[in-house]
Amino acid sequence: MKRKIVLLLSLLTTIGSFAQSSIRFADWIVGCDNQASCTVIGFPAKNGATSEGFIKMVRVGPPTTLPVVNVVVSNKVAKPGALLQLVFEPGSIIIKTKPLVQGEKNLKAGLSSQATKQFMDAVNESQFVTIKGDVTREIKISLMGAAGALTYMDDKQQPYKAVSEQALQNNQMLLSPSGTPTIPSQAKQMRILHGDLPPLPPALLQYRATTGACAGDDAPRAIVAILSEEETLWGLCKSVTGNNVDYAFFMVKNDQAQAASFAVPPGEPDLHGVLTNPDISNEDRILSSFMMTRSEGDCGILGEWTWDGENFNLFRYRKMTDCRGLFDTDDWPTLYRAK
């Protein structure tokens, strides 16, 4: 028992440095978060072209753990309930999926455990896998780079081999799904103001834009949220580029202002208090930033933070580097999730 505790403590220490930027291997990308979860996504071979189908794998824990494999397709090529087939070539391996279900913006079909094992074996022996079945157009996914992405995932999750399966099962934090984490109980409300806003605090006058798209009557509205009786969060338009509006955020208390600080995963650029297309949601407890690489919104960086009364804590951080039509941000590689 003592050895298991030591191993688990060592594992938890490793978690702190686990998150990294997503990595691209030919037609596949992989990203890992701080909780032993890695996401691997495969695209068609046409580099840069918007796709209507993808292969997504998520694995939590050591390399011996079976990943969750999903086939993701656009609503343009299939309908909920449709059955798909994965046909590998060269070779004659055909794998059937579960029925398609509607996601936020795409359709998704999972695989049974047996089909997942077949899939993992076939990936290493084939060059392409074509999504067929009840679809209006077949989608050919390249397997170029799949081996590299899976090897990278194995290397990142290698430290977890030292911990027994029972120890992992006993630690629900490590086995949490790759979806939305639970909002921490210490997260405070950031009560956003609607309607008429209070006058700009004197301490922020020097930060107000006087030229460009952030100035004048048509400038994007300031964002104001009440954090406490003494402290207010102000977001002022800093710049407008295409579909992205950058806001500089400040903490105002006792007539003093200082730039807000938002943590990011290791290897990601410092935000310097600036969020893009910010929003406050989930009963005013999640502050988000969505930097869109292009207007379609199928790639970019989506960060989320909670407020504990003193600091903005990173809640979740997702990043999609390839603009290929993966519109559902829940399918993007997650680089950080709150515990």
Rosetta silent file (secondary structure, phi, psi, omega in degrees, C-alpha in Angstrom):
SEQUENCE: MKRKIVLLLSLLTTIGSFAQSSIRFADWIVGCDNQASCTVIGFPAKNGATSEGFIKMVRVGPPTTLPVVNVVVSNKVAKPGALLQLVFEPGSIIIKTKPLVQGEKNLKAGLSSQATKQFMDAVNESQFVTIKGDVTREIKISLMGAAGALTYMDDKQQPYKAVSEQALQNNQMLLSPSGTPTIPSQAKQMRILHGDLPPLPPALLQYRATTGACAGDDAPRAIVAILSEEETLWGLCKSVTGNNVDYAFFMVKNDQAQAASFAVPPGEPDLHGVLTNPDISNEDRILSSFMMTRSEGDCGILGEWTWDGENFNLFRYRKMTDCRGLFDTDDWPTLYRAK
SCORE:     score description
SCORE:     0.000 S_00000001
   1 L     0.000  -43.078 -179.644    0.000    0.000    0.000 S_00000001
   2 H   -60.854  -40.363 -179.792    2.817    2.418    0.891 S_00000001
   3 H   -64.727  -39.713  179.038    4.467    1.794   -2.494 S_00000001
   4 H   -62.642  -39.189  179.513    1.177    2.482   -4.307 S_00000001
   5 H   -65.118  -42.442  178.914    0.819    5.782   -2.456 S_00000001
   6 H   -62.190  -43.608  179.441    4.366    6.785   -3.391 S_00000001
   7 H   -63.148  -40.687 -179.037    3.730    5.869   -7.029 S_00000001
   8 H   -67.375  -39.791  176.777    0.483    7.796   -7.064 S_00000001
   9 H   -63.455  -39.667  177.079    2.117   10.880   -5.549 S_00000001
  10 H   -63.200  -39.508  178.976    4.849   10.641   -8.173 S_00000001
  11 H   -63.973  -42.335  179.425    2.180   10.377  -10.851 S_00000001
  12 H   -64.400  -33.959  175.958    0.375   13.451   -9.556 S_00000001
  13 H   -65.276  -40.142  178.727    3.651   15.375   -9.693 S_00000001
  14 H   -62.633  -36.158 -177.363    4.066   14.309  -13.314 S_00000001
  15 H   -57.735  -36.551 -176.954    0.578   15.562  -14.124 S_00000001
  16 L   -57.493  -27.600 -178.531    1.569   19.130  -13.329 S_00000001
  17 L  -112.364   15.964 -173.131    3.884   19.208  -16.346 S_00000001
  18 L   -75.746  -39.490 -174.524    1.868   16.901  -18.612 S_00000001
  19 L   -63.571  137.157  178.013   -0.007   19.470  -20.699 S_00000001
  20 L  -147.020  166.236  176.049    1.688   20.508  -23.929 S_00000001
  21 L   -65.648  154.812  178.512    0.845   22.132  -27.229 S_00000001
  22 L   -68.880  149.120 -176.696   -0.667   19.872  -29.873 S_00000001
  23 E  -119.954  141.480 -179.347    1.762   18.194  -32.275 S_00000001
  24 E  -106.474  133.852  174.011    1.187   17.410  -35.955 S_00000001
  25 E  -124.829   98.001 -178.049    2.316   14.192  -37.653 S_00000001
  26 L    51.967 -112.516 -176.725    1.513   14.422  -41.381 S_00000001
  27 L   -95.091   14.582 -179.683   -2.303   14.067  -41.545 S_00000001
  28 E  -128.090  146.955  173.642   -2.729   13.464  -37.803 S_00000001
  29 E  -126.896  154.497  179.641   -2.500   15.716  -34.760 S_00000001
  30 E  -141.465  140.052  176.436   -2.227   14.819  -31.074 S_00000001
  31 E  -142.285  142.360 -178.218   -2.620   16.864  -27.917 S_00000001
  32 E  -123.453  145.996  179.377   -2.442   15.850  -24.252 S_00000001
  33 L  -102.093 -167.732 -175.466   -3.846   17.532  -21.167 S_00000001
  34 L   -88.479    5.235 -177.719   -2.736   17.629  -17.526 S_00000001
  35 L  -124.128   36.344  174.815   -4.810   14.610  -16.480 S_00000001
  36 L    67.245   17.934  179.096   -3.254   11.812  -18.523 S_00000001
  37 E  -106.618  129.875  177.442   -5.758   12.260  -21.351 S_00000001
  38 E  -120.808  142.366  176.680   -4.581   12.486  -24.972 S_00000001
  39 E  -116.257  129.356  179.284   -6.650   13.282  -28.066 S_00000001
  40 E  -122.228  131.661 -177.601   -5.563   12.076  -31.519 S_00000001
  41 E  -128.980  131.828  178.316   -7.333   13.232  -34.701 S_00000001
  42 E  -110.758  138.946 -176.550   -6.897   11.925  -38.258 S_00000001
  43 L  -117.940  164.911  169.146   -7.786   13.908  -41.406 S_00000001
  44 E   -62.715  165.263 -172.903   -8.129   13.183  -45.124 S_00000001
  45 L   -72.684  -20.202 -177.070   -4.944   13.504  -47.153 S_00000001
  46 L   -70.886   98.039 -176.031   -5.849   16.820  -48.821 S_00000001
  47 L   -62.252  126.262  176.209   -3.749   19.173  -46.747 S_00000001
  48 L    88.028  -12.833 -178.052   -5.569   22.370  -45.855 S_00000001
  49 L   -84.305  143.976  176.424   -8.905   21.358  -47.372 S_00000001
  50 L   -68.302  132.724 -176.396  -12.074   21.412  -45.293 S_00000001
  51 L  -109.957  160.143  176.522  -13.166   17.853  -44.563 S_00000001
  52 L  -112.142   12.020  178.610  -16.525   16.271  -43.832 S_00000001
  53 E  -159.724  149.877 -177.539  -15.113   13.388  -41.810 S_00000001
  54 E  -148.745  163.736  168.810  -12.489   12.606  -39.176 S_00000001
  55 E  -115.601  129.252 -179.709  -11.225    9.879  -36.896 S_00000001
  56 E  -124.832  132.514  176.107  -10.893   10.844  -33.237 S_00000001
  57 E  -124.077  137.491  174.765   -9.231    8.838  -30.464 S_00000001
  58 E  -129.374  130.923  177.822   -9.125    9.707  -26.759 S_00000001
  59 E  -133.751  135.993  177.635   -7.156    7.720  -24.202 S_00000001
  60 E  -116.433  128.663  176.334   -6.826    8.247  -20.459 S_00000001
  61 L   101.113 -155.913 -173.761   -4.062    6.572  -18.483 S_00000001
  62 L   -73.565  166.106 -179.449   -1.233    4.229  -19.501 S_00000001
  63 L   -59.634  -20.602  179.936   -0.515    2.975  -23.056 S_00000001
  64 L   -76.871  -11.315 -179.922   -2.133   -0.361  -22.190 S_00000001
  65 L   -74.995  137.560  178.984   -5.523    1.346  -21.839 S_00000001
  66 L   -75.516  128.714 -179.954   -7.880    0.926  -24.785 S_00000001
  67 L   -74.050  163.760  170.673   -8.704    4.313  -26.367 S_00000001
  68 E   -94.446  120.492 -177.534  -12.187    5.567  -27.159 S_00000001
  69 E  -108.487  131.188  176.383  -12.491    5.807  -30.955 S_00000001
  70 E  -128.101  140.561  170.245  -15.129    7.938  -32.671 S_00000001
  71 E   -97.201  123.207 -176.738  -15.898    8.501  -36.332 S_00000001
  72 E  -111.817  125.091  179.342  -16.935   12.142  -36.782 S_00000001
  73 E  -133.380  157.449  178.534  -18.847   13.212  -39.904 S_00000001
  74 L   -74.907  151.245  174.402  -20.680   16.311  -41.080 S_00000001
  75 L   -64.311  -12.952  179.817  -24.473   16.503  -41.126 S_00000001
  76 L   -73.877  -20.618 -174.454  -24.086   17.140  -44.855 S_00000001
  77 L  -114.053   -6.761 -178.367  -23.124   13.522  -45.540 S_00000001
  78 L  -158.413  172.230  179.326  -25.187   11.491  -43.044 S_00000001
  79 L  -127.228  156.933  177.187  -28.097   11.523  -40.606 S_00000001
  80 L   -55.014  140.306 -179.311  -28.444   10.443  -36.957 S_00000001
  81 L    92.978  -12.800 -179.434  -28.902    6.706  -36.621 S_00000001
  82 L   -67.301  149.161  177.059  -26.912    5.873  -39.750 S_00000001
  83 L  -104.799  136.282 -177.814  -24.487    2.956  -39.625 S_00000001
  84 E  -114.841  162.300  173.798  -20.977    3.371  -40.982 S_00000001
  85 E  -128.650  139.485  174.393  -18.215    1.070  -42.124 S_00000001
  86 E  -105.832  114.045 -176.562  -14.483    1.659  -41.887 S_00000001
  87 E  -109.404  117.056 -176.908  -12.745    0.017  -44.834 S_00000001
  88 E   -93.349  144.432  175.831   -8.959   -0.221  -44.580 S_00000001
  89 E  -144.850  146.294   -4.518   -6.610   -0.421  -47.542 S_00000001
  90 L   -67.675  159.642 -178.794   -4.511   -2.111  -48.560 S_00000001
  91 L   122.570 -172.670 -176.615   -6.139   -5.166  -47.090 S_00000001
  92 L  -131.813   23.785 -178.411   -9.669   -6.404  -46.509 S_00000001
  93 L   -79.171  126.664  177.245  -10.421   -5.240  -42.966 S_00000001
  94 E  -127.161  124.821 -178.262  -13.937   -3.802  -42.547 S_00000001
  95 E  -118.609  130.530  178.966  -15.092   -2.471  -39.169 S_00000001
  96 E   -93.305  143.662  179.773  -18.692   -1.546  -38.376 S_00000001
  97 L   -98.483  171.745  168.187  -19.529    1.406  -36.130 S_00000001
  98 L   -76.466  168.106  179.329  -22.310    2.051  -33.676 S_00000001
  99 L   -61.491  147.003  177.296  -25.195    4.255  -34.942 S_00000001
 100 L   -67.937  139.492  174.807  -24.402    7.923  -35.505 S_00000001
 101 E  -123.595  152.442 -177.442  -25.569   10.321  -32.800 S_00000001
 102 E   -79.272  124.218  172.205  -25.882   14.095  -33.044 S_00000001
 103 L   -93.692 -162.133 -179.475  -23.139   16.096  -31.358 S_00000001
 104 L   -63.303  -45.035 -178.266  -23.042   19.852  -30.931 S_00000001
 105 L  -135.604   -7.897  179.667  -22.193   20.491  -34.586 S_00000001
 106 L  -132.844  169.090  173.956  -21.201   17.102  -36.048 S_00000001
 107 E   -96.946  146.080 -177.001  -22.387   13.492  -36.018 S_00000001
 108 E  -136.074  139.604  177.042  -20.397   10.887  -34.094 S_00000001
 109 E  -129.485  127.625  179.145  -20.282    7.098  -34.131 S_00000001
 110 E   -90.331  176.864  177.245  -18.381    5.049  -31.572 S_00000001
 111 L  -121.527  149.311  173.181  -16.843    1.586  -31.797 S_00000001
 112 L   -69.529  168.416  179.159  -17.331   -1.448  -29.600 S_00000001
 113 H   -60.062  -43.061  179.885  -14.363   -2.700  -27.570 S_00000001
 114 H   -65.142  -42.575  178.883  -13.748   -5.500  -30.052 S_00000001
 115 H   -65.453  -33.843  178.360  -13.998   -3.130  -33.010 S_00000001
 116 H   -65.278  -41.559  177.449  -11.598   -0.734  -31.276 S_00000001
 117 H   -62.735  -42.390  176.849   -8.996   -3.486  -30.927 S_00000001
 118 H   -61.858  -41.705 -179.030   -9.406   -4.322  -34.618 S_00000001
 119 H   -61.227  -46.594 -177.230   -9.093   -0.642  -35.488 S_00000001
 120 H   -63.476  -36.988  177.238   -5.831   -0.196  -33.560 S_00000001
 121 H   -68.606  -41.702 -176.610   -4.305   -3.229  -35.284 S_00000001
 122 H   -68.908  -33.253 -179.549   -5.462   -2.104  -38.726 S_00000001
 123 H   -58.091  -37.883 -177.216   -4.094    1.438  -38.313 S_00000001
 124 L   -79.086   -8.881 -175.288   -0.570    0.074  -38.099 S_00000001
 125 L  -117.186    0.008 -173.557   -0.957   -2.079  -41.211 S_00000001
 126 L  -125.585  169.670  179.275   -2.814    0.212  -43.633 S_00000001
 127 L  -109.425  -26.798  179.748   -2.371    3.460  -45.536 S_00000001
 128 E  -143.411  156.203  168.836   -5.964    4.678  -45.709 S_00000001
 129 E  -134.521  126.931 -176.832   -9.319    4.071  -44.059 S_00000001
 130 E  -105.166  130.434  176.937  -12.484    5.034  -45.938 S_00000001
 131 E   -83.699  113.695 -178.973  -15.711    5.957  -44.161 S_00000001
 132 E  -123.991 -170.443  179.754  -18.498    4.163  -46.024 S_00000001
 133 E   105.039 -137.135 -176.905  -22.036    2.956  -45.324 S_00000001
 134 L   -81.501   65.231  178.473  -25.068    5.227  -44.978 S_00000001
 135 L  -130.222  150.689  178.888  -23.304    8.343  -46.262 S_00000001
 136 L   -78.293  -24.145  176.948  -23.948   10.475  -49.337 S_00000001
 137 L  -140.986  134.256  176.670  -20.199   10.724  -49.980 S_00000001
 138 L   -74.988  147.220 -176.614  -17.417    8.408  -48.929 S_00000001
 139 E  -123.814  120.962 -176.553  -14.590   10.012  -46.948 S_00000001
 140 E   -99.298  113.797 -179.055  -11.040    8.714  -47.257 S_00000001
 141 E   -95.282  129.056  177.507   -8.901    9.294  -44.154 S_00000001
 142 E   -76.499  140.242  174.445   -5.145    9.197  -44.540 S_00000001
 143 L  -101.501    9.061  175.731   -3.197    7.053  -42.079 S_00000001
 144 L   -68.009  117.344 -178.736    0.028    8.891  -42.898 S_00000001
 145 L    98.865  -10.744 -178.925    1.328   10.082  -39.539 S_00000001
 146 H   -62.026  -43.664 -179.566   -1.011    7.908  -37.459 S_00000001
 147 H   -61.608  -41.858  178.762    1.835    5.721  -36.206 S_00000001
 148 H   -64.244  -41.781  179.537    3.841    8.784  -35.190 S_00000001
 149 H   -64.748  -41.432 -179.856    0.872   10.322  -33.363 S_00000001
 150 H   -69.310  -36.879  177.023    0.148    7.082  -31.498 S_00000001
 151 H   -65.122  -41.450  177.108    3.814    6.647  -30.579 S_00000001
 152 H   -60.151  -44.640  178.643    3.893   10.207  -29.258 S_00000001
 153 H   -61.638  -42.154  177.341    0.792    9.470  -27.165 S_00000001
 154 H   -58.882  -45.138 -178.721    2.423    6.299  -25.813 S_00000001
 155 H   -63.375  -41.364 -179.237    5.531    8.239  -24.822 S_00000001
 156 H   -66.946  -32.807 -176.420    3.510   10.944  -23.085 S_00000001
 157 H   -97.913    3.598 -178.838    1.474    8.393  -21.130 S_00000001
 158 H   -56.416  -40.043 -178.458    4.377    6.042  -20.372 S_00000001
 159 H   -58.158  -21.001 -175.486    4.808    7.277  -16.750 S_00000001
 160 H   -81.572   -6.869  177.334    1.363    5.919  -15.898 S_00000001
 161 H   -66.329  -25.073 -177.018    2.453    2.317  -16.504 S_00000001
 162 H   -73.451  -15.311 -178.115    4.023    2.335  -13.027 S_00000001
 163 L  -100.390  132.630 -177.257    0.637    2.742  -11.371 S_00000001
 164 L   -65.874  157.696  178.968   -1.613   -0.276  -11.076 S_00000001
 165 H   -59.615  -38.083  179.848   -4.981   -0.361  -12.797 S_00000001
 166 H   -64.476  -39.656  179.081   -6.670   -0.497   -9.382 S_00000001
 167 H   -63.834  -39.174  177.685   -4.819    2.623   -8.257 S_00000001
 168 H   -65.693  -41.008 -179.704   -5.981    4.454  -11.366 S_00000001
 169 H   -66.187  -31.655  179.027   -9.556    3.314  -10.817 S_00000001
 170 H   -73.285  -17.906 -179.472   -9.379    4.531   -7.228 S_00000001
 171 L  -106.851   89.210 -174.466   -8.377    7.984   -8.442 S_00000001
 172 L   -60.577  -25.362  179.820  -11.455    9.224  -10.298 S_00000001
 173 L   -59.032  -39.917 -176.529   -9.613   12.416  -11.201 S_00000001
 174 L   -75.140  -22.062 -177.082   -7.342   10.493  -13.547 S_00000001
 175 L  -103.041    9.089 -179.874  -10.213    8.653  -15.191 S_00000001
 176 L   -63.148  145.372 -177.907  -12.460   11.667  -15.727 S_00000001
 177 L   -65.828  166.685 -175.746  -13.769   11.911  -19.302 S_00000001
 178 L   -84.023    8.965  179.992  -12.252   14.290  -21.803 S_00000001
 179 L   -85.640 -147.732 -175.958  -15.377   16.442  -21.896 S_00000001
 180 L   -71.400  125.235  176.264  -16.376   19.380  -19.731 S_00000001
 181 L   -72.660  162.041  177.712  -14.850   19.260  -16.237 S_00000001
 182 L   -72.503  133.853  178.722  -16.977   20.004  -13.192 S_00000001
 183 L   -64.930  126.625 -178.214  -16.968   23.677  -12.244 S_00000001
 184 L   -57.338  144.292 -178.687  -15.001   23.960   -8.965 S_00000001
 185 L   -63.581  -25.904 -179.101  -17.115   24.653   -5.889 S_00000001
 186 L   -81.982   -2.116  179.940  -14.909   27.643   -5.060 S_00000001
 187 L   -67.874  126.009 -179.072  -15.725   29.342   -8.376 S_00000001
 188 E   -95.335  158.421  176.162  -17.422   32.678   -7.702 S_00000001
 189 L   -73.309  142.460  171.677  -19.937   34.469   -9.864 S_00000001
 190 L  -113.765   89.927 -170.254  -18.756   37.222  -12.184 S_00000001
 191 E   -73.567  101.668 -176.913  -22.002   39.156  -12.465 S_00000001
 192 E   -74.426  141.131 -178.647  -21.892   40.722  -15.906 S_00000001
 193 L   -92.343  134.015  175.323  -23.687   44.035  -16.320 S_00000001
 194 L  -113.462  167.824 -179.358  -26.259   44.513  -19.063 S_00000001
 195 L    74.448 -148.066 -178.810  -27.939   47.707  -20.156 S_00000001
 196 L   -67.693  135.491  179.341  -26.323   51.017  -19.259 S_00000001
 197 L   -96.391  154.258  175.593  -22.773   50.707  -17.946 S_00000001
 198 L   -67.846  162.724  177.813  -21.226   52.825  -15.194 S_00000001
 199 L   -58.973  150.089  178.039  -18.768   55.565  -16.207 S_00000001
 200 L   -62.856  126.663  179.025  -15.279   54.411  -17.108 S_00000001
 201 L   -57.783  141.427  179.651  -13.150   54.498  -13.930 S_00000001
 202 H   -52.864  -33.518 -178.129  -10.520   57.286  -14.013 S_00000001
 203 H   -66.120  -15.670 -178.250   -7.791   54.652  -13.589 S_00000001
 204 H  -104.458   -1.578 -177.362   -8.756   53.196  -16.996 S_00000001
 205 H   -58.005  -36.402 -178.152   -8.929   56.407  -18.988 S_00000001
 206 H   -69.502  -17.657 -178.098   -5.361   55.953  -20.224 S_00000001
 207 H   -96.778   -4.690 -178.487   -6.264   52.531  -21.687 S_00000001
 208 L   -72.425  133.029 -179.974   -9.285   53.708  -23.647 S_00000001
 209 L   -69.209  138.306  178.877   -8.817   53.496  -27.432 S_00000001
 210 L  -112.822  -12.204  178.479   -8.894   56.850  -29.204 S_00000001
 211 L  -138.279  166.792  175.704   -8.448   55.632  -32.782 S_00000001
 212 L    81.081 -168.397 -174.301   -9.347   52.636  -34.921 S_00000001
 213 L   -68.384  -17.455 -179.291  -12.248   50.200  -34.674 S_00000001
 214 L   -89.713    2.042 -179.689  -12.218   50.291  -30.869 S_00000001
 215 L  -113.379  159.356  176.065  -12.966   54.030  -30.762 S_00000001
 216 L    90.942  179.077 -175.789  -16.126   55.983  -31.505 S_00000001
 217 L   -68.028  -25.341 -178.202  -19.831   55.272  -31.183 S_00000001
 218 L   -93.276    7.807 -178.680  -19.620   52.018  -33.168 S_00000001
 219 L   -67.771  148.410  175.473  -16.846   50.549  -31.022 S_00000001
 220 L   -55.150  139.564 -176.958  -17.486   47.172  -29.357 S_00000001
 221 L   -64.543  143.793  174.866  -19.135   47.610  -25.984 S_00000001
 222 L   -66.485  153.039  176.522  -17.043   47.373  -22.833 S_00000001
 223 E  -107.947  125.080 -178.801  -17.479   44.265  -20.682 S_00000001
 224 E  -128.887  128.109  178.684  -18.104   44.912  -16.989 S_00000001
 225 E  -133.002  135.001  178.143  -18.558   42.223  -14.335 S_00000001
 226 E   -83.882  120.200  179.051  -19.026   42.652  -10.595 S_00000001
 227 L   -95.201  -34.585  177.654  -16.616   40.390   -8.699 S_00000001
 228 L  -161.630 -178.097  179.055  -17.371   41.689   -5.192 S_00000001
 229 L   -63.933  -27.454 -176.869  -18.631   44.813   -3.456 S_00000001
 230 L  -102.525  -20.177 -169.322  -15.168   46.332   -3.809 S_00000001
 231 E  -122.978  137.435 -179.905  -13.829   44.827   -7.033 S_00000001
 232 E  -130.158  142.503  175.729  -14.962   45.047  -10.659 S_00000001
 233 E   -99.207  126.226  177.728  -13.642   43.417  -13.833 S_00000001
 234 E  -117.379  132.965  173.266  -13.448   45.696  -16.870 S_00000001
 235 E  -117.513  120.597 -178.162  -12.795   44.559  -20.433 S_00000001
 236 E  -113.098  135.059  178.270  -11.924   47.281  -22.953 S_00000001
 237 E   -56.015  128.954 -178.678  -11.726   46.784  -26.705 S_00000001
 238 E  -109.246  -41.408  179.376   -8.070   46.700  -27.716 S_00000001
 239 E  -161.339  157.337  177.481   -8.125   45.710  -31.390 S_00000001
 240 E  -128.868  122.121  179.282  -10.377   44.272  -34.096 S_00000001
 241 E  -135.052  109.757 -178.974   -9.000   41.879  -36.713 S_00000001
 242 L    60.100 -122.533  179.746  -11.407   40.056  -38.989 S_00000001
 243 L   -93.428    6.156 -178.168  -13.794   38.109  -36.763 S_00000001
 244 E  -106.180  130.006  174.531  -11.649   38.538  -33.666 S_00000001
 245 E  -117.598  116.454  179.711  -12.131   41.312  -31.127 S_00000001
 246 E   -90.025  134.099  177.089   -9.392   41.549  -28.501 S_00000001
 247 E  -118.959  133.974  171.739  -10.245   42.923  -25.069 S_00000001
 248 E   -91.971  126.633 -176.469   -7.752   44.073  -22.443 S_00000001
 249 E  -104.972  141.669 -178.285   -9.039   43.144  -18.975 S_00000001
 250 E  -134.784  146.740  172.906   -8.393   45.058  -15.775 S_00000001
 251 E   -97.481  124.013 -178.970   -9.188   44.571  -12.104 S_00000001
 252 E  -114.990  122.043 -178.954  -10.517   47.791  -10.581 S_00000001
 253 E  -150.041  130.969  179.822  -10.538   48.178   -6.796 S_00000001
 254 L    52.466   44.518  177.412  -10.378   51.285   -4.604 S_00000001
 255 L    63.825   15.522  176.471   -9.927   53.485   -7.680 S_00000001
 256 E  -114.978  144.996 -179.466   -6.839   51.485   -8.656 S_00000001
 257 E  -126.806  139.756  172.890   -6.526   49.343  -11.792 S_00000001
 258 E  -140.264  149.525 -178.751   -4.199   46.509  -12.687 S_00000001
 259 E   -62.326  136.896  176.660   -4.102   44.174  -15.667 S_00000001
 260 L   -70.850  155.221 -179.145   -5.892   40.875  -15.112 S_00000001
 261 L  -122.004  128.502 -179.097   -3.818   37.697  -15.258 S_00000001
 262 E  -124.134  117.082 -178.857   -4.981   34.522  -17.013 S_00000001
 263 L   -70.059  150.422  176.249   -2.933   31.330  -16.688 S_00000001
 264 L  -133.053  161.970  178.147   -2.253   29.154  -19.752 S_00000001
 265 L   -63.951  158.319  176.429   -0.785   25.641  -20.161 S_00000001
 266 L   -55.462  136.184  178.373    3.012   25.238  -20.392 S_00000001
 267 L    90.562  -11.081  178.250    4.310   26.177  -23.830 S_00000001
 268 L   -92.059  148.715 -176.483    1.370   28.426  -24.708 S_00000001
 269 L   -67.361  143.312  176.814    1.909   32.194  -25.202 S_00000001
 270 L   -62.413  136.938 -177.924    1.237   34.572  -22.307 S_00000001
 271 L   -85.175  -18.274  179.600   -2.052   36.414  -22.789 S_00000001
 272 L    52.670   37.657  176.207   -0.930   39.575  -20.962 S_00000001
 273 L    76.895    9.563 -176.858   -4.478   40.125  -19.746 S_00000001
 274 E  -109.451  125.758  176.629   -5.957   40.126  -23.267 S_00000001
 275 E  -116.533  149.799 -176.979   -8.828   37.798  -24.242 S_00000001
 276 E  -107.672  132.246 -177.876  -10.339   37.353  -27.708 S_00000001
 277 L    46.002   53.242 -173.654  -14.100   37.347  -28.301 S_00000001
 278 L   -68.382  155.709  178.740  -14.622   37.004  -24.535 S_00000001
 279 E  -152.707  151.516  174.521  -17.816   35.731  -22.962 S_00000001
 280 E  -120.311  122.535 -173.163  -19.101   34.990  -19.463 S_00000001
 281 E  -139.614 -166.806  179.269  -21.392   31.954  -19.223 S_00000001
 282 L    50.882   60.054 -179.842  -22.453   29.012  -17.044 S_00000001
 283 L    57.119   40.305  176.242  -24.364   31.161  -14.547 S_00000001
 284 L    63.772   29.233 -179.401  -21.632   33.802  -14.722 S_00000001
 285 L  -115.181   -3.459  178.278  -18.935   31.412  -13.484 S_00000001
 286 E  -124.355  122.493  173.737  -16.927   30.777  -16.687 S_00000001
 287 E  -103.476  124.946 -174.705  -14.973   33.497  -18.502 S_00000001
 288 E  -121.604  159.696  175.318  -13.903   32.372  -21.976 S_00000001
 289 E  -135.209  126.964 -178.023  -11.676   33.510  -24.831 S_00000001
 290 E  -127.061   97.397  176.749  -12.144   32.178  -28.372 S_00000001
 291 E   -89.454  112.637 -178.336   -9.457   33.178  -30.856 S_00000001
 292 E   -93.096  123.539  178.064  -10.618   32.007  -34.292 S_00000001
 293 L   -67.074  -33.500  173.259   -7.876   31.314  -36.825 S_00000001
 294 L  -142.834  164.139 -169.010  -10.476   31.765  -39.555 S_00000001
 295 L   -62.768  -25.734 -178.133  -14.062   32.988  -39.622 S_00000001
 296 L   -64.138  -23.417  178.651  -15.628   29.522  -39.913 S_00000001
 297 L    79.576   20.188 -179.683  -14.614   28.826  -36.318 S_00000001
 298 L   -97.143    8.789  178.000  -13.217   25.347  -37.012 S_00000001
 299 L  -159.627  156.046 -179.013   -9.751   26.152  -35.663 S_00000001
 300 E   140.555 -153.762 -178.097   -8.138   28.375  -33.078 S_00000001
 301 E  -131.094  129.390  178.503   -7.766   28.513  -29.304 S_00000001
 302 E  -122.816  108.820  179.072  -10.571   28.299  -26.747 S_00000001
 303 E  -111.448  148.712 -179.636   -9.600   29.061  -23.152 S_00000001
 304 E  -137.696  142.174 -177.299  -11.857   29.149  -20.084 S_00000001
 305 E  -135.999  152.555  171.515  -11.263   30.463  -16.558 S_00000001
 306 E  -115.055  160.701 -179.239  -13.045   30.578  -13.198 S_00000001
 307 E  -114.797  122.764 -177.321  -12.748   33.250  -10.511 S_00000001
 308 L  -100.812    8.828 -178.110  -12.120   32.105   -6.912 S_00000001
 309 L   103.491  -17.290  178.755  -12.324   35.531   -5.306 S_00000001
 310 L  -132.494  -36.161 -175.454   -8.621   36.252   -5.717 S_00000001
 311 L  -137.047  156.936  169.535   -7.384   34.747   -8.985 S_00000001
 312 E   -90.955  117.610 -177.471   -8.556   33.615  -12.404 S_00000001
 313 E  -103.025  135.328  179.292   -7.868   29.882  -12.544 S_00000001
 314 E   -62.848  127.712 -178.159   -7.545   27.991  -15.802 S_00000001
 315 E  -101.909  -47.050  177.429  -10.612   25.765  -16.221 S_00000001
 316 E  -160.199  148.166 -177.375  -10.099   24.285  -19.683 S_00000001
 317 E  -142.793  115.198 -179.292   -7.903   25.025  -22.700 S_00000001
 318 E  -119.115  146.315 -176.187   -8.544   23.594  -26.170 S_00000001
 319 E  -144.796  128.012  175.109   -6.544   24.162  -29.325 S_00000001
 320 E  -122.800  113.164 -176.524   -7.087   23.156  -32.956 S_00000001
 321 L   -86.896  -23.780 -176.948   -4.216   24.050  -35.263 S_00000001
 322 L   -98.389  122.186  179.636   -5.653   22.519  -38.457 S_00000001
 323 L   -88.558   83.725 -171.615   -8.510   24.403  -40.153 S_00000001
 324 L  -125.956   10.338  176.779  -10.195   21.354  -41.644 S_00000001
 325 L   103.043    9.650  178.715  -13.870   21.609  -40.700 S_00000001
 326 L   -86.038   85.585 -170.500  -13.880   20.256  -37.134 S_00000001
 327 L   -79.880  -25.326 -179.043  -16.465   22.754  -35.869 S_00000001
 328 L   -79.548  108.956 -175.805  -17.398   21.067  -32.585 S_00000001
 329 H   -64.921  -19.274  176.112  -14.854   22.426  -30.099 S_00000001
 330 H   -66.869  -17.139  177.603  -15.501   19.449  -27.800 S_00000001
 331 H   -89.422   -9.216 -178.765  -13.633   17.386  -30.405 S_00000001
 332 L   -70.675  151.616  173.899  -10.560   19.611  -30.293 S_00000001
 333 L   -58.303  129.901  177.636   -7.433   18.452  -28.452 S_00000001
 334 E   -96.435  125.957 -179.474   -7.668   19.529  -24.825 S_00000001
 335 E   -99.693  -13.630  177.375   -4.393   20.766  -23.327 S_00000001
 336 E  -159.064  139.570  172.305   -5.726   21.455  -19.835 S_00000001
 337 E  -137.082  138.808  177.562   -8.749   20.548  -17.704 S_00000001
 338 L   -64.788  144.406 -179.137   -9.448   21.610  -14.128 S_00000001
 339 L   -83.096    0.000    0.000   -9.206   18.789  -11.613 S_00000001
